[in-house]
mmCIF file of C-alpha atoms in Angstrom:
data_model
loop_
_atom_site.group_PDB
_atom_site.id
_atom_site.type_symbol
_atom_site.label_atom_id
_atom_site.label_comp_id
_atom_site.label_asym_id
_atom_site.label_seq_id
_atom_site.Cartn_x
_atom_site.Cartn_y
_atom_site.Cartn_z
ATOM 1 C CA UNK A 1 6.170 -12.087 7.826
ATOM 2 C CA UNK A 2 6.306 -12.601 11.292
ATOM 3 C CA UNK A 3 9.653 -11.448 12.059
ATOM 4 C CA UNK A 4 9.242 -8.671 9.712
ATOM 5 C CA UNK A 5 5.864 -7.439 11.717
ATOM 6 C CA UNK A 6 8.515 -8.179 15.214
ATOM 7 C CA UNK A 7 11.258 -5.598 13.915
ATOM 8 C CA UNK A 8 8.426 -3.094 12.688
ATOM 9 C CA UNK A 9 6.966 -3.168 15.856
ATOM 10 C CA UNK A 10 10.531 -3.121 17.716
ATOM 11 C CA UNK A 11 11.259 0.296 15.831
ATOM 12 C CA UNK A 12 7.964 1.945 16.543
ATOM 13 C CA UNK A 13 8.297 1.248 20.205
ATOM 14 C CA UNK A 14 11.509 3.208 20.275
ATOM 15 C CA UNK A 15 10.278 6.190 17.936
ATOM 16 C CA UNK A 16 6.655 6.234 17.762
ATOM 17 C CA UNK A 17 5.200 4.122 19.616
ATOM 18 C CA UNK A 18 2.100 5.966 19.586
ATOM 19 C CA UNK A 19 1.607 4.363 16.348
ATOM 20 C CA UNK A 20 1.423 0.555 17.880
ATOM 21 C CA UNK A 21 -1.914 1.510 19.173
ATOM 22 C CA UNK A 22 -2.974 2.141 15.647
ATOM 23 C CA UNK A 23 -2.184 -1.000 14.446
ATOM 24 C CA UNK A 24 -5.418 -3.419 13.885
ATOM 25 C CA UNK A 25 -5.319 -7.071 15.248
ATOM 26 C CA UNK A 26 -4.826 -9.769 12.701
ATOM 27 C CA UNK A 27 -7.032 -10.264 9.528
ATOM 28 C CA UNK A 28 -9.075 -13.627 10.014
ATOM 29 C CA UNK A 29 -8.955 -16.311 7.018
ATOM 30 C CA UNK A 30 -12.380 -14.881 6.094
ATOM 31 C CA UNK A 31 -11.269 -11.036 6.108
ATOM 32 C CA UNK A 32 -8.869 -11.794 3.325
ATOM 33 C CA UNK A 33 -10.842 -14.680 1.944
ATOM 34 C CA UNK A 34 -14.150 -11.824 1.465
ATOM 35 C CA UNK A 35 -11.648 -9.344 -0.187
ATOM 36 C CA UNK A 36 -10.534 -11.591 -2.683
ATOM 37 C CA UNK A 37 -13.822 -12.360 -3.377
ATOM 38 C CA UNK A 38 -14.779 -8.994 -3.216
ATOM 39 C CA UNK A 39 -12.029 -7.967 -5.858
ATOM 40 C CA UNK A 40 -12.249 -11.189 -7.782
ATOM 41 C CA UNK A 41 -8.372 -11.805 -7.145
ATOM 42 C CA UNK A 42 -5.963 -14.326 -5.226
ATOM 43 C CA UNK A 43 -3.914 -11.695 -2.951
ATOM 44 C CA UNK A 44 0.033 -12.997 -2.747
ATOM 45 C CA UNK A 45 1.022 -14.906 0.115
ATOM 46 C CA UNK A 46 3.043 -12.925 1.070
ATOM 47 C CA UNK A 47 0.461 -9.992 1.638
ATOM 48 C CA UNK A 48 -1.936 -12.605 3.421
ATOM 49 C CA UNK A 49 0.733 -13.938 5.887
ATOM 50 C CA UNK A 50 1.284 -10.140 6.640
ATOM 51 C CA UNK A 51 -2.208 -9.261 7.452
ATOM 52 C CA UNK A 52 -2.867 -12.478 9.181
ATOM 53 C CA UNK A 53 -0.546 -10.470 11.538
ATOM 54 C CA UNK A 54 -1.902 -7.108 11.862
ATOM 55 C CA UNK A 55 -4.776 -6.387 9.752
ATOM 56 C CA UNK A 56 -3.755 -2.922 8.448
ATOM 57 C CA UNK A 57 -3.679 0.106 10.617
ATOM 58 C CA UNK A 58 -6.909 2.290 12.088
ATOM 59 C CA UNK A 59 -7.180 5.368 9.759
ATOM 60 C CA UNK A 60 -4.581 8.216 11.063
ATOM 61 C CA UNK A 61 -1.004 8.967 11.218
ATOM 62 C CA UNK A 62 0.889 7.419 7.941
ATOM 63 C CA UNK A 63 2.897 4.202 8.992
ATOM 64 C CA UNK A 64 4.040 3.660 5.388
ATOM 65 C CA UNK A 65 5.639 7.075 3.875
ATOM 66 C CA UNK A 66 2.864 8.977 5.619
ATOM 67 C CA UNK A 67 0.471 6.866 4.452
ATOM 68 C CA UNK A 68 -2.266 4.711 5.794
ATOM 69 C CA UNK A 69 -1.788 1.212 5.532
ATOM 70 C CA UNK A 70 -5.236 0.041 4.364
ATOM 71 C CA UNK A 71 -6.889 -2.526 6.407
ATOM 72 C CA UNK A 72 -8.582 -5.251 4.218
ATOM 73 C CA UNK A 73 -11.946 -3.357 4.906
ATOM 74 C CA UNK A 74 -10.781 -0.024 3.702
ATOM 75 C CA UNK A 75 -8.325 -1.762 0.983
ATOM 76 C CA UNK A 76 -11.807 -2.620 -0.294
ATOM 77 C CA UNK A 77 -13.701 1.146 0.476
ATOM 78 C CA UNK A 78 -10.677 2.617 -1.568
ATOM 79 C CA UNK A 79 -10.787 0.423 -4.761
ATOM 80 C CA UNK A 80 -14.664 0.436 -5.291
ATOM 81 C CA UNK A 81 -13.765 4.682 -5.084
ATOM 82 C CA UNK A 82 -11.817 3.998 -8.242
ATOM 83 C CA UNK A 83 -13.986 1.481 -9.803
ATOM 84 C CA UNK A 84 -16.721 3.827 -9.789
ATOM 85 C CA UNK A 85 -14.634 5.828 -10.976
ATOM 86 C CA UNK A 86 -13.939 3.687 -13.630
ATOM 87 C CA UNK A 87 -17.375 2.136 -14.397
ATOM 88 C CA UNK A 88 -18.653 6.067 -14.663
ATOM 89 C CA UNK A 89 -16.405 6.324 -17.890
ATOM 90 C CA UNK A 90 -14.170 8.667 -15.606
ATOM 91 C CA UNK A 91 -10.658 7.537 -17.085
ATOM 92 C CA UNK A 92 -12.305 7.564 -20.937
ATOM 93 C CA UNK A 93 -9.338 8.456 -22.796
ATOM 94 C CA UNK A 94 -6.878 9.221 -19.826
ATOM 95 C CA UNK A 95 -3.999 7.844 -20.312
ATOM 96 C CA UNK A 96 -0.541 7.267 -17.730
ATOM 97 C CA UNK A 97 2.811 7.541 -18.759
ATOM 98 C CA UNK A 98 3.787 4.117 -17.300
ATOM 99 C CA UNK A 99 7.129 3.111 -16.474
ATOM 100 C CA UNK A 100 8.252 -0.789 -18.487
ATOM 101 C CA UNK A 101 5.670 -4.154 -16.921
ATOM 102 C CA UNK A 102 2.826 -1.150 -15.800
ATOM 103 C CA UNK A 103 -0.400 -1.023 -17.993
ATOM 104 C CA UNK A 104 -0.935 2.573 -19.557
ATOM 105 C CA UNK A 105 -4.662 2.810 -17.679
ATOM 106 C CA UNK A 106 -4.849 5.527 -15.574
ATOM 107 C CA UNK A 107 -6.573 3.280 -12.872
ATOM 108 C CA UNK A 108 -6.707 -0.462 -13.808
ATOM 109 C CA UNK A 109 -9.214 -2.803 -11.447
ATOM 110 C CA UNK A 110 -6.381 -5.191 -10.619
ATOM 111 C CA UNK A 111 -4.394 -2.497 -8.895
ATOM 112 C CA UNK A 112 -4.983 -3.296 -5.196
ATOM 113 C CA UNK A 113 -4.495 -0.773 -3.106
ATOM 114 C CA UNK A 114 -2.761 -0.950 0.150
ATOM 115 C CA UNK A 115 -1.717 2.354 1.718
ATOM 116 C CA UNK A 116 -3.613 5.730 1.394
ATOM 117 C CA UNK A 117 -2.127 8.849 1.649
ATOM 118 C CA UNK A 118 -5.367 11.413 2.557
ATOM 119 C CA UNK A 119 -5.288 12.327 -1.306
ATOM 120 C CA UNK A 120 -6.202 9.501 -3.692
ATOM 121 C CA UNK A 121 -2.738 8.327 -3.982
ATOM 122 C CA UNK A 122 -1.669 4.297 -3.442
ATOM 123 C CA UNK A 123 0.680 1.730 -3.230
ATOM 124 C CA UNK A 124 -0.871 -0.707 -5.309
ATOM 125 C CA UNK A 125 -0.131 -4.256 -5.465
ATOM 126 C CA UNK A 126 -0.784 -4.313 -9.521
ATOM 127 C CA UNK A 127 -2.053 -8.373 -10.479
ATOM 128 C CA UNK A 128 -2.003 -7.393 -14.319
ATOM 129 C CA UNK A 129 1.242 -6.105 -15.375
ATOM 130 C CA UNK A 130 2.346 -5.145 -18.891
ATOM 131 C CA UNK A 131 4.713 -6.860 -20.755
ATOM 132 C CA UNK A 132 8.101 -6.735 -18.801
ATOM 133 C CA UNK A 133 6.442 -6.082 -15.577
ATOM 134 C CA UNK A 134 5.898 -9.421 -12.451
ATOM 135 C CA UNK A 135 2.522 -10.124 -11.096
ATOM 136 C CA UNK A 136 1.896 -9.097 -7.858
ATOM 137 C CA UNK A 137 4.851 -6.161 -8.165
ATOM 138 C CA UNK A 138 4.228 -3.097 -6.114
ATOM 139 C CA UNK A 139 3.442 0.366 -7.966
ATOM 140 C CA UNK A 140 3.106 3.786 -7.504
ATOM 141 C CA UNK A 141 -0.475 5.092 -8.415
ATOM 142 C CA UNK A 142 -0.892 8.827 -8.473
ATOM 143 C CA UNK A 143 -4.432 10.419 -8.501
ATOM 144 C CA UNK A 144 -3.221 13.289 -10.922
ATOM 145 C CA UNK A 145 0.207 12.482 -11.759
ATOM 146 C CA UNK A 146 0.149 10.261 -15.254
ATOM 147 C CA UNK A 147 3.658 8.244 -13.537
ATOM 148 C CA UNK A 148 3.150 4.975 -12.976
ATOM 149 C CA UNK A 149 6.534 3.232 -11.334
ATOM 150 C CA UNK A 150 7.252 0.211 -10.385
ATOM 151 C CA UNK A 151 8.581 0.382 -6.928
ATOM 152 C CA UNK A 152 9.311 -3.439 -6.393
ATOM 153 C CA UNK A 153 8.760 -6.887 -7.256
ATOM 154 C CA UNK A 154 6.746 -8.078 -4.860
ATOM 155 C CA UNK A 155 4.804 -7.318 -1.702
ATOM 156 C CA UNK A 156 7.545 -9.100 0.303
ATOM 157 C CA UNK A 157 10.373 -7.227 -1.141
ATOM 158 C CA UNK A 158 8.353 -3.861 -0.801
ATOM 159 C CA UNK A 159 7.863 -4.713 2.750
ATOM 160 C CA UNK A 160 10.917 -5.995 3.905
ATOM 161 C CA UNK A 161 12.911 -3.209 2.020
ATOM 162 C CA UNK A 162 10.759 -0.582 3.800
ATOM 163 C CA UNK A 163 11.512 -2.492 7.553
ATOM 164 C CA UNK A 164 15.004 -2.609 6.319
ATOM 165 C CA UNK A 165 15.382 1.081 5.919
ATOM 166 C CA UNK A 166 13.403 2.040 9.297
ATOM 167 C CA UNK A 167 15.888 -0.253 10.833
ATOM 168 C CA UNK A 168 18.771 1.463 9.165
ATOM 169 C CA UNK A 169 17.497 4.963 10.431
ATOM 170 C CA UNK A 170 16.694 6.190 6.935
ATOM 171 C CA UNK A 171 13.246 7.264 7.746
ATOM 172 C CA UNK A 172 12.077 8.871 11.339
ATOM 173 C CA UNK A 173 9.041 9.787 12.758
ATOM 174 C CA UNK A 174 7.805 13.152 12.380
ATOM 175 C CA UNK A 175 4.294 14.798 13.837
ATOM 176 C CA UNK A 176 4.362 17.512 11.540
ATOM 177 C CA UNK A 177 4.137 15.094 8.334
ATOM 178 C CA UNK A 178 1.758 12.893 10.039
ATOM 179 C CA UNK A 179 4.022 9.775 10.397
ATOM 180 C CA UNK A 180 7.337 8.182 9.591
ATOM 181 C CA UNK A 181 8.538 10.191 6.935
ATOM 182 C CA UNK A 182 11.956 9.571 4.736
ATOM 183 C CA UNK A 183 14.532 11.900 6.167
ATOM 184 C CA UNK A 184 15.617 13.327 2.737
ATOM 185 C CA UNK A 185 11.808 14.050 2.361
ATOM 186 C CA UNK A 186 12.180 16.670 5.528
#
């Protein structure tokens, strides 16, 4: 995750690099190792070796799609949101229209969150998929949208197909959307 942190880093220095001084410094072992206890779950490696890098970003202009990416602390501030949520009988008969391995909750307590976008909207790493679905795959949680997508296997391949694409030029960085943007989403 190293090298994947080196060529994010690389690209924001030539188009936003602004955006490095967001960045926090690494999660300790006992930043991820309160979460987990926090949240009752064993993060993927993958997502720890990442944050043992840079622990999420300072709240502000969207580094993933516009979006926060949630520091352990706020990864943490954002699910309790939806567990009270949850706990308060919120989602009582609410439904989603999940796509194939994605529970039909609207909010489930094993979907992590890990970016925000301003709106109640996630990423979510999702550690109780469906049928069909992988453990620790990456989905699309919408605060009032009943979708529910799977957007990739795995932390790692969510997070090395986004670098991939910044590297490839397929998304920029734009002020007016708040952060690096997809450029068919301009």
């Amino acid at each position: 995750m190293v090298a994947t942190w080196q060529k994010l880093e690389h690209w924001l220095e030539e188009h936003a690099a602004h955006l490095l001084d967001e960045l926090n410094p690494g999660a300790l072992p006992s930043d991820i190792a309160n979460l987990e206890k926090a949240l009752g779950v064993t993060l993927p490696i993958a997502f720890r070796d990442f944050y043992k890098v840079h622990n999420g970003q300072e709240p502000g202009e969207g580094l993933i799609e516009t979006e926060e990416l949630l520091s352990t602390e706020r990864i943490l501030e954002e699910w309790r949101v939806w567990r009270d949520l949850l706990d308060n009988g919120n989602f009582h008969g609410t439904h989603s229209e999940p796509e194939e391995g994605v529970k039909g909750d609207w909010w489930n307590p094993m979907w992590i969150p890990i970016t925000y976008d301003g709106s109640g909207n996630h990423y979510c790493i999702d550690l109780d998929p469906a049928p069909g679905g992988r453990k620790g795959q990456i989905i699309r949680m919408w605060h009032d949208a009943p979708e529910r997508p799977i957007i990739a296997d795995s932390f790692h391949a969510w997070i090395e197909d986004y670098v991939g694409q910044l590297v490839k030029g397929e998304y920029i960085y734009s002020a007016e959307w708040g952060g690096i943007i997809h450029r068919e989403d301009l």
